[in-house]
Structure formats: C-alpha cells, structure tokens
mmCIF file of C-alpha atoms and ligand atoms in Angstrom:
data_model
loop_
_atom_site.group_PDB
_atom_site.id
_atom_site.type_symbol
_atom_site.label_atom_id
_atom_site.label_comp_id
_atom_site.label_asym_id
_atom_site.label_seq_id
_atom_site.Cartn_x
_atom_site.Cartn_y
_atom_site.Cartn_z
ATOM 1 C CA MET A 1 0.000 0.000 0.000
ATOM 2 C CA ALA A 2 1.406 3.387 -1.018
ATOM 3 C CA ASP A 3 1.676 6.116 1.656
ATOM 4 C CA ALA A 4 0.784 3.716 4.460
ATOM 5 C CA ASP A 5 2.332 1.658 7.208
ATOM 6 C CA VAL A 6 0.054 -1.341 7.737
ATOM 7 C CA ARG A 7 1.032 -4.673 9.281
ATOM 8 C CA TYR A 8 -1.160 -7.720 9.791
ATOM 9 C CA TYR A 9 -0.506 -10.643 12.159
ATOM 10 C CA PRO A 10 -3.199 -13.328 11.636
ATOM 11 C CA ALA A 11 -2.619 -15.485 14.735
ATOM 12 C CA TRP A 12 -1.305 -12.973 17.228
ATOM 13 C CA PHE A 13 -3.100 -14.863 20.010
ATOM 14 C CA SER A 14 -3.187 -18.642 20.317
ATOM 15 C CA ARG A 15 -6.558 -20.183 19.526
ATOM 16 C CA ASN A 16 -7.225 -20.974 23.203
ATOM 17 C CA THR A 17 -6.418 -17.470 24.402
ATOM 18 C CA ALA A 18 -8.458 -15.875 21.628
ATOM 19 C CA ASP A 19 -11.472 -18.076 22.462
ATOM 20 C CA ALA A 20 -11.217 -17.304 26.185
ATOM 21 C CA TYR A 21 -10.782 -13.536 25.699
ATOM 22 C CA TYR A 22 -13.646 -13.431 23.218
ATOM 23 C CA SER A 23 -16.174 -14.970 25.581
ATOM 24 C CA THR A 24 -14.997 -12.916 28.572
ATOM 25 C CA LEU A 25 -15.130 -9.618 26.684
ATOM 26 C CA LYS A 26 -18.555 -10.408 25.266
ATOM 27 C CA SER A 27 -20.052 -11.028 28.681
ATOM 28 C CA GLU A 28 -18.073 -8.654 30.904
ATOM 29 C CA LEU A 29 -17.587 -5.376 29.017
ATOM 30 C CA CYS A 30 -20.192 -2.657 29.529
ATOM 31 C CA TRP A 31 -21.576 -2.700 25.995
ATOM 32 C CA ARG A 32 -23.813 0.234 25.077
ATOM 33 C CA GLN A 33 -25.979 1.235 22.173
ATOM 34 C CA ASP A 34 -24.826 4.763 21.474
ATOM 35 C CA SER A 35 -26.335 7.306 19.151
ATOM 36 C CA ILE A 36 -24.693 10.144 17.240
ATOM 37 C CA LYS A 37 -25.969 13.317 15.651
ATOM 38 C CA LEU A 38 -25.897 13.200 11.867
ATOM 39 C CA PHE A 39 -27.262 16.182 9.892
ATOM 40 C CA GLY A 40 -29.053 17.330 13.032
ATOM 41 C CA LYS A 41 -30.716 13.962 13.565
ATOM 42 C CA ARG A 42 -29.968 11.459 16.351
ATOM 43 C CA MET A 43 -29.244 8.017 14.985
ATOM 44 C CA GLN A 44 -28.267 4.780 16.661
ATOM 45 C CA ILE A 45 -24.837 3.605 15.547
ATOM 46 C CA PRO A 46 -24.924 0.186 13.839
ATOM 47 C CA ARG A 47 -22.960 -1.712 16.518
ATOM 48 C CA LEU A 48 -22.464 -1.765 20.282
ATOM 49 C CA GLN A 49 -19.440 -0.073 21.772
ATOM 50 C CA ALA A 50 -17.549 0.543 24.991
ATOM 51 C CA TRP A 51 -14.766 2.961 25.871
ATOM 52 C CA TYR A 52 -12.024 2.021 28.330
ATOM 53 C CA GLY A 53 -8.970 4.033 29.263
ATOM 54 C CA ASP A 54 -6.819 5.760 31.812
ATOM 55 C CA PRO A 55 -8.877 8.278 33.853
ATOM 56 C CA HIS A 56 -8.136 11.403 31.782
ATOM 57 C CA CYS A 57 -8.933 9.789 28.415
ATOM 58 C CA HIS A 58 -12.145 11.508 27.384
ATOM 59 C CA TYR A 59 -13.126 11.145 23.771
ATOM 60 C CA ALA A 60 -15.798 12.877 21.710
ATOM 61 C CA TYR A 61 -17.132 12.560 18.177
ATOM 62 C CA SER A 62 -20.374 13.514 16.409
ATOM 63 C CA GLY A 63 -22.009 14.866 19.547
ATOM 64 C CA LEU A 64 -21.171 11.729 21.534
ATOM 65 C CA ALA A 65 -18.985 12.136 24.615
ATOM 66 C CA LEU A 66 -17.310 9.034 25.979
ATOM 67 C CA THR A 67 -16.030 8.890 29.544
ATOM 68 C CA PRO A 68 -13.528 6.092 30.035
ATOM 69 C CA LEU A 69 -14.240 3.094 32.192
ATOM 70 C CA PRO A 70 -11.201 1.729 34.051
ATOM 71 C CA PHE A 71 -9.370 -0.998 32.092
ATOM 72 C CA HIS A 72 -10.959 -4.456 32.385
ATOM 73 C CA PRO A 73 -8.299 -7.093 33.355
ATOM 74 C CA VAL A 74 -8.397 -8.688 29.885
ATOM 75 C CA LEU A 75 -8.017 -5.275 28.230
ATOM 76 C CA SER A 76 -5.055 -4.595 30.552
ATOM 77 C CA SER A 77 -3.348 -7.893 29.679
ATOM 78 C CA ILE A 78 -3.711 -7.167 25.982
ATOM 79 C CA ARG A 79 -2.376 -3.639 26.448
ATOM 80 C CA LYS A 80 0.674 -5.051 28.255
ATOM 81 C CA LYS A 81 1.373 -7.581 25.476
ATOM 82 C CA LEU A 82 1.033 -4.839 22.846
ATOM 83 C CA GLU A 83 3.319 -2.448 24.695
ATOM 84 C CA GLU A 84 5.938 -5.140 25.266
ATOM 85 C CA GLU A 85 5.923 -6.493 21.731
ATOM 86 C CA LEU A 86 5.531 -3.242 19.824
ATOM 87 C CA GLY A 87 7.409 -0.884 22.121
ATOM 88 C CA VAL A 88 4.547 1.613 21.777
ATOM 89 C CA GLN A 89 2.322 2.975 24.567
ATOM 90 C CA PHE A 90 -1.482 2.971 24.637
ATOM 91 C CA ASN A 91 -3.792 4.710 27.112
ATOM 92 C CA CYS A 92 -7.270 3.868 25.829
ATOM 93 C CA VAL A 93 -9.221 1.352 23.792
ATOM 94 C CA LEU A 94 -12.423 1.637 21.784
ATOM 95 C CA CYS A 95 -14.296 -1.663 21.814
ATOM 96 C CA ASN A 96 -16.822 -2.474 19.091
ATOM 97 C CA TRP A 97 -19.265 -5.365 18.982
ATOM 98 C CA TYR A 98 -20.665 -6.168 15.532
ATOM 99 C CA ARG A 99 -23.659 -8.344 16.380
ATOM 100 C CA ASP A 100 -23.950 -9.745 12.833
ATOM 101 C CA GLY A 101 -23.403 -8.742 9.185
ATOM 102 C CA GLN A 102 -25.895 -5.899 9.515
ATOM 103 C CA ASP A 103 -23.580 -4.082 11.907
ATOM 104 C CA SER A 104 -20.865 -1.989 10.282
ATOM 105 C CA MET A 105 -18.539 0.982 10.527
ATOM 106 C CA SER A 106 -18.587 3.587 7.788
ATOM 107 C CA PRO A 107 -15.346 4.726 6.121
ATOM 108 C CA HIS A 108 -13.350 7.135 8.285
ATOM 109 C CA SER A 109 -9.821 8.017 9.353
ATOM 110 C CA ASP A 110 -8.731 7.995 12.961
ATOM 111 C CA ASP A 111 -7.172 11.413 12.584
ATOM 112 C CA GLU A 112 -8.469 13.382 15.588
ATOM 113 C CA PRO A 113 -5.818 15.913 16.631
ATOM 114 C CA GLU A 114 -5.488 14.367 20.113
ATOM 115 C CA LEU A 115 -4.182 11.150 18.520
ATOM 116 C CA GLY A 116 -1.166 13.048 17.214
ATOM 117 C CA ASP A 117 0.413 13.416 13.789
ATOM 118 C CA LYS A 118 1.296 9.780 13.023
ATOM 119 C CA PRO A 119 -0.810 7.671 15.367
ATOM 120 C CA THR A 120 -0.083 3.993 15.892
ATOM 121 C CA ILE A 121 -3.396 2.181 16.239
ATOM 122 C CA ALA A 122 -3.440 -1.469 17.252
ATOM 123 C CA SER A 123 -6.597 -3.279 16.183
ATOM 124 C CA ILE A 124 -7.492 -6.700 17.560
ATOM 125 C CA THR A 125 -10.235 -8.980 16.317
ATOM 126 C CA PHE A 126 -12.110 -11.796 18.045
ATOM 127 C CA GLY A 127 -14.970 -13.818 16.582
ATOM 128 C CA GLU A 128 -16.275 -13.741 13.036
ATOM 129 C CA LYS A 129 -13.930 -12.743 10.216
ATOM 130 C CA ARG A 130 -14.972 -9.465 8.601
ATOM 131 C CA ASN A 131 -13.524 -7.578 5.656
ATOM 132 C CA PHE A 132 -11.638 -4.402 6.499
ATOM 133 C CA ASP A 133 -11.481 -2.005 3.545
ATOM 134 C CA PHE A 134 -8.912 0.710 2.979
ATOM 135 C CA LYS A 135 -9.330 3.422 0.353
ATOM 136 C CA HIS A 136 -6.719 6.025 -0.539
ATOM 137 C CA LYS A 137 -8.189 9.517 -0.185
ATOM 138 C CA LEU A 138 -6.596 10.869 -3.375
ATOM 139 C CA THR A 139 -5.867 7.970 -5.722
ATOM 140 C CA GLY A 140 -8.810 5.787 -4.708
ATOM 141 C CA GLU A 141 -6.443 2.797 -4.347
ATOM 142 C CA LYS A 142 -8.242 0.049 -2.452
ATOM 143 C CA CYS A 143 -6.983 -2.726 -0.248
ATOM 144 C CA ARG A 144 -9.075 -5.353 1.536
ATOM 145 C CA LEU A 145 -7.974 -7.482 4.482
ATOM 146 C CA GLY A 146 -10.031 -10.266 6.077
ATOM 147 C CA LEU A 147 -9.462 -9.775 9.804
ATOM 148 C CA GLU A 148 -9.431 -13.119 11.569
ATOM 149 C CA HIS A 149 -10.149 -14.349 15.098
ATOM 150 C CA GLY A 150 -7.103 -13.624 17.293
ATOM 151 C CA SER A 151 -5.457 -11.281 14.798
ATOM 152 C CA LEU A 152 -3.636 -7.980 15.189
ATOM 153 C CA LEU A 153 -3.640 -5.179 12.630
ATOM 154 C CA ILE A 154 -1.301 -2.233 13.064
ATOM 155 C CA MET A 155 -1.962 1.079 11.344
ATOM 156 C CA ALA A 156 0.902 3.520 11.786
ATOM 157 C CA GLY A 157 2.817 6.376 10.126
ATOM 158 C CA ASP A 158 0.778 8.243 7.518
ATOM 159 C CA THR A 159 -1.940 5.613 7.160
ATOM 160 C CA GLN A 160 -4.665 7.813 8.722
ATOM 161 C CA LYS A 161 -3.574 10.843 6.711
ATOM 162 C CA HIS A 162 -3.910 9.107 3.350
ATOM 163 C CA TYR A 163 -6.535 6.393 3.793
ATOM 164 C CA VAL A 164 -10.025 5.874 5.108
ATOM 165 C CA HIS A 165 -11.003 2.458 6.456
ATOM 166 C CA GLY A 166 -14.243 0.755 7.410
ATOM 167 C CA ILE A 167 -16.285 -2.429 7.779
ATOM 168 C CA ASN A 168 -19.097 -2.959 5.258
ATOM 169 C CA LYS A 169 -22.354 -4.716 5.972
ATOM 170 C CA SER A 170 -22.534 -8.298 4.691
ATOM 171 C CA LYS A 171 -25.698 -10.363 4.128
ATOM 172 C CA ARG A 172 -23.766 -13.611 4.472
ATOM 173 C CA ILE A 173 -22.592 -13.017 8.041
ATOM 174 C CA SER A 174 -24.749 -13.948 11.017
ATOM 175 C CA GLU A 175 -22.100 -14.363 13.724
ATOM 176 C CA PRO A 176 -20.713 -11.626 15.995
ATOM 177 C CA ARG A 177 -17.286 -10.042 16.011
ATOM 178 C CA ILE A 178 -15.477 -7.953 18.622
ATOM 179 C CA ASN A 179 -12.839 -5.426 17.647
ATOM 180 C CA LEU A 180 -10.555 -3.504 20.011
ATOM 181 C CA THR A 181 -8.645 -0.454 18.792
ATOM 182 C CA TYR A 182 -5.907 0.615 21.185
ATOM 183 C CA ARG A 183 -4.869 4.254 20.856
ATOM 184 C CA TYR A 184 -2.803 6.879 22.625
ATOM 185 C CA ILE A 185 -4.484 10.195 23.404
ATOM 186 C CA HIS A 186 -2.101 13.102 23.918
ATOM 187 C CA PHE A 187 -2.740 15.850 26.466
ATOM 188 C CA ASP A 188 -0.927 19.144 26.604
HETATM 189 O O1 AKG B 201 -13.856 -3.018 13.561
HETATM 190 C C1 AKG B 201 -12.831 -2.674 12.977
HETATM 191 O O2 AKG B 201 -12.007 -3.477 12.554
HETATM 192 C C2 AKG B 201 -12.583 -1.209 12.758
HETATM 193 C C3 AKG B 201 -12.741 -0.362 13.970
HETATM 194 C C4 AKG B 201 -12.312 1.041 13.715
HETATM 195 O O3 AKG B 201 -11.945 1.435 12.644
HETATM 196 C C5 AKG B 201 -12.323 2.005 14.828
HETATM 197 O O4 AKG B 201 -12.707 1.636 15.946
HETATM 198 O O5 AKG B 201 -11.946 3.156 14.599
HETATM 199 MN MN1 MN B 202 -10.961 3.403 12.756
#
C-alpha cells in the first residue's frame, strides 16, 4: 500500500487465548448502544461499543462524549502484550461489537488531533472474520484485508492521513465479532 504503514498478524493470540478472551469480553464489558448526531438527527450507531482508558482519556465525536471506564483485566493484559511487543504505549481502547453482518462501521480516518500526527493504532479482532477495507483519499487505491479471530492489525505512520477504512455490511454473516482499537491520546 502506497503512503501507508500497515502490518497484519493473523494469529497474534493462540486459539485458546483468543477463544477465552472473546467470551470474557462479550459477557463482561459494559456494551452500550450509542447514538450520534448526523445532519441534526440522532441516529443509533450500527454496533455496540464501549470505551475504556486511563482516567483522563475523554473522547468525543459527532455529539457523543465518551467517559472512560477503568481498564478491564483482559483489556489490561492485551495492552501489556502490545506495549511489550511493539514498544509503543497505549492509554485507551475503543471496543466495538458487531452483532452480525448488519452491523458496520462507515469509512473514516482515525485522525483526531489528540491522537497526534502519526498515530499507531493497534486493532485486535475476536470472533467472526470481517472484511476491512482501505481506500486512498486521493488515488482511490483500495486494499481489503479479512481480519481473523485472534489477529492484530497495526496502522501507523501516515496511514490515517492518506486512507479511510471501514467495515461494510454483509448479508452472508450472522455471527458476531469484537474489535478492540488501542490508541494513545495526547494531552498538553
Ligand atoms: O472493527 C474494525 O475493525 C474497525 C474499527 C475502527 O476502525 C475504529 O474503531 O476506529
Ligand atoms: Mn478506525
């Protein structure tokens, strides 16, 4: 991919660990149905989500303000493994639960100023494999990755500057998927 720094590790967790984390996160995270304001209208987002982070990590988008919950033990263990293996720090994680193929995330860049100029975002998947689509903002170049159970995707460098990414709906999928995106929010 031109202008991007993207790395994919299909079996970053062993099968047993991935299975155990998946069922714990599904039942123990505080999943919520949030709504955002779009063109002046409140709309439910097409997935459940939860926001965990260090105490100061507030996050806001589209009229939705997220106050962080303290790290769940599984989210802490994963953060530790990421920090040790990547040598990068993370202070918050956005958790998304796609209940089936009707849940989705529209194309966007994670380019909020508080994430910094070249954010490293670590994205972990448990459950059903879903397609993750990149599109270059200028050239339209596309790249599709199937994100598998127990996998890690790293987006770093200029990836957010030059590409949007998202998860399309799919009629064929009836099983759920959990995704965790670890980020680092900067404070002045
Ligand atoms: O579910 C995914 O793989 C994408 C999540 C994502 O892009 C985000 O949380 O910003
Ligand atoms: Mn994103």
